[in-house]
Amino acid sequence: WIEGRGKTVVCEAVIPAKVVREVLKTTTEAMVDVNINKNLVGSAMAGSIGGYNAHAANIVTAIYIACGQDAAQNVGSSNCITLMEASGPTNEDLYISCTMPSIEIGTVGGGTNLLPQQACLQMLGVQGACKDNPGENARQLARIVCGTVMAGELSLMAALAAGHLVRSHMVHNRSKINLQD
């Protein structure tokens, strides 16, 4: 435990204000606000341990199944803190980071020997052992997991901030109320 459990990865990005507005259809201020209220305060009020994120477990589980990992390891591997803050010269750009301290993952043995899972690992360039640098493929796969989690966090938080998530659920019959235009 002194050296941690699994791989520790921090992924970060700065999303330009124009991309936040035109692609994510929201504002940096709204993204930061939703992150504080949902991921930080909401998770704390729910008694979450290591789960200060929107839906890291969904992403981790999908990748684990596709890549031959033990899907039950998503419990510890999904520990993730997602942070967002305004940045840039005008404080309109969005800084986002995901810190995942315990990604339990490998590229050799177990389910990684199954042909469909091997194909997924090959697509990602991490199938099997790295002959030149043992463990590097597992480390790279952990980085891929964290980067994908961050992309998912960005997408879901933007959908929440813009009101798109609730609206789409209402329109697509997840409620008896029909809000179609």
PDB file of C-alpha atoms in Angstrom:
ATOM      1  CA  TRP A   1       0.000   0.000   0.000  1.00  0.00           C
ATOM      2  CA  ILE A   2       2.938   2.349   0.496  1.00  0.00           C
ATOM      3  CA  GLU A   3       3.504   2.461  -3.254  1.00  0.00           C
ATOM      4  CA  GLY A   4      -0.209   2.519  -4.024  1.00  0.00           C
ATOM      5  CA  ARG A   5      -2.436  -0.023  -5.691  1.00  0.00           C
ATOM      6  CA  GLY A   6      -2.339  -0.346  -9.458  1.00  0.00           C
ATOM      7  CA  LYS A   7      -1.334   2.575 -11.645  1.00  0.00           C
ATOM      8  CA  THR A   8      -1.718   6.236 -10.705  1.00  0.00           C
ATOM      9  CA  VAL A   9      -2.571   8.577 -13.576  1.00  0.00           C
ATOM     10  CA  VAL A  10      -3.389  12.281 -13.778  1.00  0.00           C
ATOM     11  CA  CYS A  11      -4.826  13.536 -17.048  1.00  0.00           C
ATOM     12  CA  GLU A  12      -5.397  17.221 -17.708  1.00  0.00           C
ATOM     13  CA  ALA A  13      -6.412  19.541 -20.521  1.00  0.00           C
ATOM     14  CA  VAL A  14      -7.327  23.124 -21.241  1.00  0.00           C
ATOM     15  CA  ILE A  15     -10.426  23.497 -23.396  1.00  0.00           C
ATOM     16  CA  PRO A  16     -10.501  26.865 -25.209  1.00  0.00           C
ATOM     17  CA  ALA A  17     -13.539  29.054 -24.470  1.00  0.00           C
ATOM     18  CA  LYS A  18     -14.606  28.879 -28.116  1.00  0.00           C
ATOM     19  CA  VAL A  19     -14.778  25.066 -27.946  1.00  0.00           C
ATOM     20  CA  VAL A  20     -16.725  25.219 -24.673  1.00  0.00           C
ATOM     21  CA  ARG A  21     -19.253  27.563 -26.316  1.00  0.00           C
ATOM     22  CA  GLU A  22     -19.472  26.120 -29.833  1.00  0.00           C
ATOM     23  CA  VAL A  23     -18.892  22.399 -29.309  1.00  0.00           C
ATOM     24  CA  LEU A  24     -19.986  21.761 -25.730  1.00  0.00           C
ATOM     25  CA  LYS A  25     -22.806  24.348 -26.037  1.00  0.00           C
ATOM     26  CA  THR A  26     -22.277  25.782 -22.559  1.00  0.00           C
ATOM     27  CA  THR A  27     -20.011  28.145 -20.633  1.00  0.00           C
ATOM     28  CA  THR A  28     -16.921  27.607 -18.552  1.00  0.00           C
ATOM     29  CA  GLU A  29     -18.700  29.158 -15.576  1.00  0.00           C
ATOM     30  CA  ALA A  30     -21.576  26.658 -15.890  1.00  0.00           C
ATOM     31  CA  MET A  31     -19.159  23.722 -16.206  1.00  0.00           C
ATOM     32  CA  VAL A  32     -17.245  24.758 -13.094  1.00  0.00           C
ATOM     33  CA  ASP A  33     -20.490  25.283 -11.179  1.00  0.00           C
ATOM     34  CA  VAL A  34     -21.934  21.877 -12.114  1.00  0.00           C
ATOM     35  CA  ASN A  35     -18.638  20.178 -11.263  1.00  0.00           C
ATOM     36  CA  ILE A  36     -18.564  21.768  -7.810  1.00  0.00           C
ATOM     37  CA  ASN A  37     -22.207  21.023  -7.067  1.00  0.00           C
ATOM     38  CA  LYS A  38     -22.427  17.518  -8.550  1.00  0.00           C
ATOM     39  CA  ASN A  39     -18.974  15.995  -8.393  1.00  0.00           C
ATOM     40  CA  LEU A  40     -17.550  17.621  -5.282  1.00  0.00           C
ATOM     41  CA  VAL A  41     -20.373  18.681  -2.953  1.00  0.00           C
ATOM     42  CA  GLY A  42     -22.852  16.073  -4.201  1.00  0.00           C
ATOM     43  CA  SER A  43     -20.356  13.235  -3.853  1.00  0.00           C
ATOM     44  CA  ALA A  44     -19.358  14.395  -0.371  1.00  0.00           C
ATOM     45  CA  MET A  45     -22.995  14.556   0.727  1.00  0.00           C
ATOM     46  CA  ALA A  46     -23.530  11.034  -0.631  1.00  0.00           C
ATOM     47  CA  GLY A  47     -20.623   9.768   1.485  1.00  0.00           C
ATOM     48  CA  SER A  48     -18.554   8.840  -1.545  1.00  0.00           C
ATOM     49  CA  ILE A  49     -15.056   7.489  -1.026  1.00  0.00           C
ATOM     50  CA  GLY A  50     -12.914   8.191  -4.077  1.00  0.00           C
ATOM     51  CA  GLY A  51     -15.886   8.938  -6.291  1.00  0.00           C
ATOM     52  CA  TYR A  52     -15.727  12.675  -6.882  1.00  0.00           C
ATOM     53  CA  ASN A  53     -16.632  12.329 -10.548  1.00  0.00           C
ATOM     54  CA  ALA A  54     -19.645  12.162 -12.855  1.00  0.00           C
ATOM     55  CA  HIS A  55     -19.411   8.600 -14.173  1.00  0.00           C
ATOM     56  CA  ALA A  56     -15.868   7.235 -14.258  1.00  0.00           C
ATOM     57  CA  ALA A  57     -17.109   3.730 -13.402  1.00  0.00           C
ATOM     58  CA  ASN A  58     -19.150   3.533 -16.618  1.00  0.00           C
ATOM     59  CA  ILE A  59     -16.108   4.280 -18.766  1.00  0.00           C
ATOM     60  CA  VAL A  60     -13.738   2.063 -16.781  1.00  0.00           C
ATOM     61  CA  THR A  61     -16.134  -0.891 -16.896  1.00  0.00           C
ATOM     62  CA  ALA A  62     -16.659  -0.582 -20.662  1.00  0.00           C
ATOM     63  CA  ILE A  63     -12.916  -0.488 -21.344  1.00  0.00           C
ATOM     64  CA  TYR A  64     -12.265  -3.330 -18.908  1.00  0.00           C
ATOM     65  CA  ILE A  65     -14.780  -5.618 -20.604  1.00  0.00           C
ATOM     66  CA  ALA A  66     -13.526  -4.704 -24.095  1.00  0.00           C
ATOM     67  CA  CYS A  67      -9.870  -5.186 -23.143  1.00  0.00           C
ATOM     68  CA  GLY A  68     -10.096  -8.402 -21.121  1.00  0.00           C
ATOM     69  CA  GLN A  69      -9.693  -6.931 -17.664  1.00  0.00           C
ATOM     70  CA  ASP A  70     -11.412  -8.183 -14.509  1.00  0.00           C
ATOM     71  CA  ALA A  71     -14.597  -6.085 -14.582  1.00  0.00           C
ATOM     72  CA  ALA A  72     -14.914  -6.399 -10.789  1.00  0.00           C
ATOM     73  CA  GLN A  73     -11.740  -4.317 -10.478  1.00  0.00           C
ATOM     74  CA  ASN A  74     -13.728  -1.278 -11.628  1.00  0.00           C
ATOM     75  CA  VAL A  75     -14.581  -0.668  -7.965  1.00  0.00           C
ATOM     76  CA  GLY A  76     -11.110   0.492  -6.941  1.00  0.00           C
ATOM     77  CA  SER A  77      -9.998   1.423 -10.435  1.00  0.00           C
ATOM     78  CA  SER A  78     -12.836   3.939 -10.833  1.00  0.00           C
ATOM     79  CA  ASN A  79     -11.613   6.096  -7.963  1.00  0.00           C
ATOM     80  CA  CYS A  80     -11.386   9.459  -9.685  1.00  0.00           C
ATOM     81  CA  ILE A  81     -11.413  13.097  -8.728  1.00  0.00           C
ATOM     82  CA  THR A  82     -12.568  15.362 -11.548  1.00  0.00           C
ATOM     83  CA  LEU A  83     -11.668  19.023 -11.143  1.00  0.00           C
ATOM     84  CA  MET A  84     -12.644  21.948 -13.348  1.00  0.00           C
ATOM     85  CA  GLU A  85     -11.712  25.601 -13.107  1.00  0.00           C
ATOM     86  CA  ALA A  86     -11.671  28.701 -15.247  1.00  0.00           C
ATOM     87  CA  SER A  87      -8.286  29.438 -16.795  1.00  0.00           C
ATOM     88  CA  GLY A  88      -6.582  31.445 -19.497  1.00  0.00           C
ATOM     89  CA  PRO A  89      -5.993  35.184 -19.794  1.00  0.00           C
ATOM     90  CA  THR A  90      -9.711  36.028 -19.576  1.00  0.00           C
ATOM     91  CA  ASN A  91     -10.694  33.102 -17.308  1.00  0.00           C
ATOM     92  CA  GLU A  92     -12.993  31.791 -20.054  1.00  0.00           C
ATOM     93  CA  ASP A  93     -10.995  28.679 -20.970  1.00  0.00           C
ATOM     94  CA  LEU A  94     -11.776  25.490 -19.046  1.00  0.00           C
ATOM     95  CA  TYR A  95      -9.084  23.571 -17.193  1.00  0.00           C
ATOM     96  CA  ILE A  96     -10.098  19.967 -16.447  1.00  0.00           C
ATOM     97  CA  SER A  97      -8.192  17.224 -14.684  1.00  0.00           C
ATOM     98  CA  CYS A  98      -8.947  13.662 -13.684  1.00  0.00           C
ATOM     99  CA  THR A  99      -6.817  12.035 -11.004  1.00  0.00           C
ATOM    100  CA  MET A 100      -7.109   8.262 -10.819  1.00  0.00           C
ATOM    101  CA  PRO A 101      -4.870   6.827  -8.070  1.00  0.00           C
ATOM    102  CA  SER A 102      -5.576   3.100  -8.348  1.00  0.00           C
ATOM    103  CA  ILE A 103      -6.116   1.792 -11.886  1.00  0.00           C
ATOM    104  CA  GLU A 104      -5.685  -1.992 -11.663  1.00  0.00           C
ATOM    105  CA  ILE A 105      -4.918  -3.089 -15.188  1.00  0.00           C
ATOM    106  CA  GLY A 106      -2.710  -5.383 -17.249  1.00  0.00           C
ATOM    107  CA  THR A 107      -2.031  -6.483 -20.804  1.00  0.00           C
ATOM    108  CA  VAL A 108      -0.863 -10.062 -20.173  1.00  0.00           C
ATOM    109  CA  GLY A 109      -2.843 -13.096 -18.984  1.00  0.00           C
ATOM    110  CA  GLY A 110      -6.449 -13.719 -18.032  1.00  0.00           C
ATOM    111  CA  GLY A 111      -9.054 -12.196 -20.324  1.00  0.00           C
ATOM    112  CA  THR A 112      -6.390 -10.444 -22.396  1.00  0.00           C
ATOM    113  CA  ASN A 113      -5.809 -13.834 -24.060  1.00  0.00           C
ATOM    114  CA  LEU A 114      -9.301 -13.870 -25.599  1.00  0.00           C
ATOM    115  CA  LEU A 115      -9.242 -13.038 -29.322  1.00  0.00           C
ATOM    116  CA  PRO A 116     -11.772 -10.142 -29.300  1.00  0.00           C
ATOM    117  CA  GLN A 117     -10.035  -8.565 -26.306  1.00  0.00           C
ATOM    118  CA  GLN A 118      -6.630  -9.041 -27.933  1.00  0.00           C
ATOM    119  CA  ALA A 119      -7.976  -7.211 -30.989  1.00  0.00           C
ATOM    120  CA  CYS A 120      -9.029  -4.255 -28.818  1.00  0.00           C
ATOM    121  CA  LEU A 121      -5.631  -4.157 -27.121  1.00  0.00           C
ATOM    122  CA  GLN A 122      -3.927  -4.324 -30.533  1.00  0.00           C
ATOM    123  CA  MET A 123      -6.034  -1.383 -31.784  1.00  0.00           C
ATOM    124  CA  LEU A 124      -4.789   0.595 -28.793  1.00  0.00           C
ATOM    125  CA  GLY A 125      -1.187  -0.498 -29.418  1.00  0.00           C
ATOM    126  CA  VAL A 126      -0.792  -2.178 -26.025  1.00  0.00           C
ATOM    127  CA  GLN A 127      -1.429  -5.893 -26.582  1.00  0.00           C
ATOM    128  CA  GLY A 128       0.871  -8.235 -24.670  1.00  0.00           C
ATOM    129  CA  ALA A 129       4.124  -7.449 -22.941  1.00  0.00           C
ATOM    130  CA  CYS A 130       6.381  -4.592 -24.022  1.00  0.00           C
ATOM    131  CA  LYS A 131       9.684  -6.284 -24.811  1.00  0.00           C
ATOM    132  CA  ASP A 132      11.830  -3.142 -24.518  1.00  0.00           C
ATOM    133  CA  ASN A 133      10.259  -1.775 -21.332  1.00  0.00           C
ATOM    134  CA  PRO A 134       8.365  -4.327 -19.201  1.00  0.00           C
ATOM    135  CA  GLY A 135       5.106  -2.928 -17.836  1.00  0.00           C
ATOM    136  CA  GLU A 136       4.971  -0.053 -20.325  1.00  0.00           C
ATOM    137  CA  ASN A 137       1.934  -1.439 -22.164  1.00  0.00           C
ATOM    138  CA  ALA A 138      -0.004  -1.652 -18.887  1.00  0.00           C
ATOM    139  CA  ARG A 139       1.062   1.895 -17.981  1.00  0.00           C
ATOM    140  CA  GLN A 140      -0.006   3.140 -21.424  1.00  0.00           C
ATOM    141  CA  LEU A 141      -3.368   1.361 -21.100  1.00  0.00           C
ATOM    142  CA  ALA A 142      -3.863   3.057 -17.714  1.00  0.00           C
ATOM    143  CA  ARG A 143      -3.197   6.421 -19.387  1.00  0.00           C
ATOM    144  CA  ILE A 144      -5.724   5.541 -22.104  1.00  0.00           C
ATOM    145  CA  VAL A 145      -8.296   4.702 -19.420  1.00  0.00           C
ATOM    146  CA  CYS A 146      -7.768   8.008 -17.612  1.00  0.00           C
ATOM    147  CA  GLY A 147      -7.870  10.038 -20.827  1.00  0.00           C
ATOM    148  CA  THR A 148     -11.074   8.322 -21.886  1.00  0.00           C
ATOM    149  CA  VAL A 149     -12.599   8.909 -18.458  1.00  0.00           C
ATOM    150  CA  MET A 150     -11.717  12.593 -18.768  1.00  0.00           C
ATOM    151  CA  ALA A 151     -13.409  12.784 -22.188  1.00  0.00           C
ATOM    152  CA  GLY A 152     -16.515  11.145 -20.723  1.00  0.00           C
ATOM    153  CA  GLU A 153     -16.502  13.495 -17.758  1.00  0.00           C
ATOM    154  CA  LEU A 154     -16.243  16.503 -20.077  1.00  0.00           C
ATOM    155  CA  SER A 155     -19.113  15.271 -22.234  1.00  0.00           C
ATOM    156  CA  LEU A 156     -21.504  14.404 -19.403  1.00  0.00           C
ATOM    157  CA  MET A 157     -20.781  17.565 -17.433  1.00  0.00           C
ATOM    158  CA  ALA A 158     -21.367  19.679 -20.560  1.00  0.00           C
ATOM    159  CA  ALA A 159     -24.672  17.880 -21.167  1.00  0.00           C
ATOM    160  CA  LEU A 160     -25.705  18.593 -17.577  1.00  0.00           C
ATOM    161  CA  ALA A 161     -24.542  22.220 -17.689  1.00  0.00           C
ATOM    162  CA  ALA A 162     -26.393  22.885 -20.949  1.00  0.00           C
ATOM    163  CA  GLY A 163     -29.534  21.034 -19.842  1.00  0.00           C
ATOM    164  CA  HIS A 164     -29.212  18.566 -22.720  1.00  0.00           C
ATOM    165  CA  LEU A 165     -29.104  15.398 -20.626  1.00  0.00           C
ATOM    166  CA  VAL A 166     -32.417  15.858 -18.842  1.00  0.00           C
ATOM    167  CA  ARG A 167     -34.108  17.117 -21.995  1.00  0.00           C
ATOM    168  CA  SER A 168     -32.947  14.169 -24.095  1.00  0.00           C
ATOM    169  CA  HIS A 169     -34.131  11.712 -21.454  1.00  0.00           C
ATOM    170  CA  MET A 170     -37.522  13.379 -21.382  1.00  0.00           C
ATOM    171  CA  VAL A 171     -37.832  13.473 -25.183  1.00  0.00           C
ATOM    172  CA  HIS A 172     -36.775   9.860 -25.654  1.00  0.00           C
ATOM    173  CA  ASN A 173     -39.528   8.364 -23.515  1.00  0.00           C
ATOM    174  CA  ARG A 174     -37.804   7.951 -20.207  1.00  0.00           C
ATOM    175  CA  SER A 175     -40.692   9.902 -18.783  1.00  0.00           C
ATOM    176  CA  LYS A 176     -44.408  10.013 -19.418  1.00  0.00           C
ATOM    177  CA  ILE A 177     -44.069  13.745 -20.154  1.00  0.00           C
ATOM    178  CA  ASN A 178     -43.438  14.449 -23.838  1.00  0.00           C
ATOM    179  CA  LEU A 179     -41.302  17.549 -24.398  1.00  0.00           C
ATOM    180  CA  GLN A 180     -40.806  17.224 -28.146  1.00  0.00           C
ATOM    181  CA  ASP A 181     -40.940  20.500 -30.030  1.00  0.00           C
TER     182      ASP A 181
END
